[in-house]
Amino acid sequence: MHPSQGPLDKILSPESVVFLGPSNKMTNMATGQLLTTMSGGFKGDIFVVHPKEEKVLGIKTYRRLADLPKPVDLAVMVLPTRIVAQTLTECGEKGIKRVIISSAGFREVGGEGHKLEKEIAEIADRYGIRFVGPNCIGVCNMEEGLCTTWFVPQKTGHVSLVSQSGTYISHTMPYLSRLGFGIAKTISVGNEANIDIVDCLEYLGDDSQTKAIALYIEGIKRGKEFIDVARKVTRKKPVVALYVGGSEAGARSGSSHTGALSGPDEIYNGIFKQCGVIRAGTLEDLYDWTWALATQPLPKGRRIAILSNSGGPATSMADTCIKIGMEVPEFSTDLQSKIKEFTFPWASSRNPIDLTFNLGDVGPFYKNIPEILLNSPEVDGVLVYGVFGTYAFKLLKDMAMGKLDISLTDMEASLTGLCEEFAKIPHLLGKPILGSSFFSREEEPLIALLEDRDIPIYPSPDRASKAMAALCRYAEVKRNEY
Amino acid sequence: MHPSQGPLDKILSPESVVFLGPSNKMTNMATGQLLTTMSGGFKGDIFVVHPKEEKVLGIKTYRRLADLPKPVDLAVMVLPTRIVAQTLTECGEKGIKRVIISSAGFREVGGEGHKLEKEIAEIADRYGIRFVGPNCIGVCNMEEGLCTTWFVPQKTGHVSLVSQSGTYISHTMPYLSRLGFGIAKTISVGNEANIDIVDCLEYLGDDSQTKAIALYIEGIKRGKEFIDVARKVTRKKPVVALYVGGSEAGARSGSSHTGALSGPDEIYNGIFKQCGVIRAGTLEDLYDWTWALATQPLPKGRRIAILSNSGGPATSMADTCIKIGMEVPEFSTDLQSKIKEFTFPWASSRNPIDLTFNLGDVGPFYKNIPEILLNSPEVDGVLVYGVFGTYAFKLLKDMAMGKLDISLTDMEASLTGLCEEFAKIPHLLGKPILGSSFFSREEEPLIALLEDRDIPIYPSPDRASKAMAALCRYAEVKRNEY
């Protein structure tokens, strides 16, 4: 099959899209979907069908699908449930082969909904249509500027998300943007009446923009196919899954949400383990871990060095590492003496390395010590806690209200240069660095710089340690040790 | 003992303070400490001793402590290690009975540092001085505007933090401010050569502004006294502890950080259990849990209702609740039918309640259903996931660039009123509500409103569930069930 004929290619990369449902009313979900596509920079043709309005958001409308000047690659519909089947038929008649059905009211509501869902699946089969949904928010492809998900990701990156919850690829975008998390593609699969999570996994496995895949799962329909596809994909790239249907309450909630068929936690543990999928414990894990996996080289073992300019976070990172099965070995005296050339006499260099708060020369923190560590055969990866940048001084300067003669320009220039070099070290030396800071990327531009050069900086030391463990686990999957 | 004569009263609430160490150089830790005190609104007298400068940050200086016009309540010193002992003696001679010693280079560096630390302890005993430190960042008392910790908390609240890491009460302030977390008092205990964590616990146990206490512990020196004091304090108010010294790497890191004596995890588990202290797993837990404990009423059992306008977060909250030993019981048909009066026909009301995304009447979400739930004998507490406020619409409005005629004023006014009422429900009905949203308090003013009226809104659904579990655990401590 030619790649462009796979079920998802023309859904993520259409040359033309028709929207059914948007109006000039803001409180209409479809209007939001059209808007986020329009403002995402999508280069293809956008058509709108509306039964009455002449124009919607400034776009000239067509009364019916049949009136469109040509068949289009993709139809996106948020229509009242009762007219979805009829409109899908019209798509078929018009030669539209790919559809996103956002409308709800199908299998997830039970009873009549089941019948309606069966009906649209049959119509799709009849016309050779492949569709995402129903009961979903759609897709986003950052490369194409296509985004039907209400919230446009702020940063293009290499993680792709497939979710049985629309929220986790829409409302979470402000959260992910604050984190500095970059997105490649997102797919909200909804009820999976046609295209399912297995199709998405297969598609993203072959997608060159995607370097790590995050799955939010309430239940998998095609277990055997999932295992077959995931086994192949995890040879090539990491897959992390959050499965929440294992408890009775989770299953109850999932079934009314997407009609998912869930199973006990242990069964899913077995499935994931068999095919090398890493299981996340929480939503934060899912995002945190794929962020590291999409950006950093893999460690060759579990021996972690910790570099900090503060004792508390160093101790927290060490403690968390040990609790989750990583090693924080005491360095050899040889390695310690190499490190000590760059530290204060009172700083600890045993591992963790606590440089203590240093307002002077920061070269050792950003350059000399990271290089020593990543060059050492004793170290597989480095965790860094840092008071990156000049944010602390900016706050003091504001407080001083002119009473201190402070110029931060030189310090900023020097730190910017150091951070640029720092960000290259992991890929140069083939070992990962993950960071942690309590300042945000908005507060401290150097954190944004590091993140935008693919060094994830997590908001807490524990989260950095857990993300490092995910890197180790995926390295083990690739080495067939997991 | 009169309260004002306890070791910490005049350290947290001095009427006058002298700083030893600040200069007009920004890259001097003491300068930052003086600045954060000056800008914190401290009403007492501030003196500065400097051997050469006439003025420091605009304040006229004294050459020596002996030159001060009167004895002061508190001295704060960040001086070179070698002159700390001599200066402490001068404090004694001047009649200064309370001191914060920020200088490092004592027990934590081993060797000579041990001797120096013993020496300052002896000087303090000789003069009846009580001091915090050495090797600490000092204290913050939001009520008094006293803050020597470089980062001034943005919000006054009812959590007090005692930490063997200075970072966790200083660099973390921007993080806590973004979270909406309110602070009462903070104490960085450093090496605990005189005042220790037990003294702090005793002090905060009696402090009326403090409603929950967070402890960051690398090692406890006076185990028996800790248990005795903690047992009394946890009868009155919740104490949550993060202990990180249990692993070999954690212990190694802690010992070079504050010279702490750590012990195996199991021993600390036993200590905490004996005295009703709740143990946090991570730094995020420590902050998240004390936030809930300081603001919300305690649940009478573990039966949690989940209310959401999105399926994914509802399912995540339910799944996490079950995994950590909470209950998410299916509601009785009676309770379900009461709820159904306020939902769409397709919404689920079994628990979790998923109202589905609703752009119209939000009264059921903020008022009717929360009241029904907290009035029900089937429910001990409520978790809410919400797309609070109009942030989503504001984003769309910006994208529409005038193509949509949107006025959000009425919607905002109505939502503000609803949120004001919503925030009162927990205390009116005596059961807790905790929330979760992916929008920040800066992005969405209604989140700030809810948080400022003591409804914590966590950045992820899982964290809200875990904080609810902490409320349940402390309720069990108070009922002697834990």
XYZ file of C-alpha atoms in Angstrom, chain A residues 178 391 437-443 459, chain B residues 154 171-181 291 439-442 447 451 457 459:
31
model
C 4.096 25.968 29.843
C 16.160 35.156 37.105
C 14.342 23.824 37.887
C 11.667 25.596 39.895
C 11.660 28.548 37.509
C 9.466 28.458 34.431
C 10.524 28.992 30.855
C 8.626 32.282 30.850
C 10.483 33.498 33.932
C 9.391 21.400 37.268
C 3.660 35.780 46.443
C 14.052 28.745 44.828
C 10.746 26.918 45.007
C 8.793 30.115 45.667
C 8.252 30.918 41.959
C 6.991 27.339 41.508
C 4.660 27.637 44.500
C 3.427 31.035 43.339
C 2.513 29.621 39.939
C 0.678 26.836 41.752
C -1.348 29.322 43.842
C 0.066 27.895 47.058
C -2.050 22.792 50.412
C -5.027 26.100 32.633
C -2.893 28.175 34.959
C -4.077 30.832 37.379
C -2.417 33.460 35.172
C -8.741 29.524 38.787
C -7.535 29.106 44.755
C -6.784 23.490 41.711
C -2.260 20.975 37.394
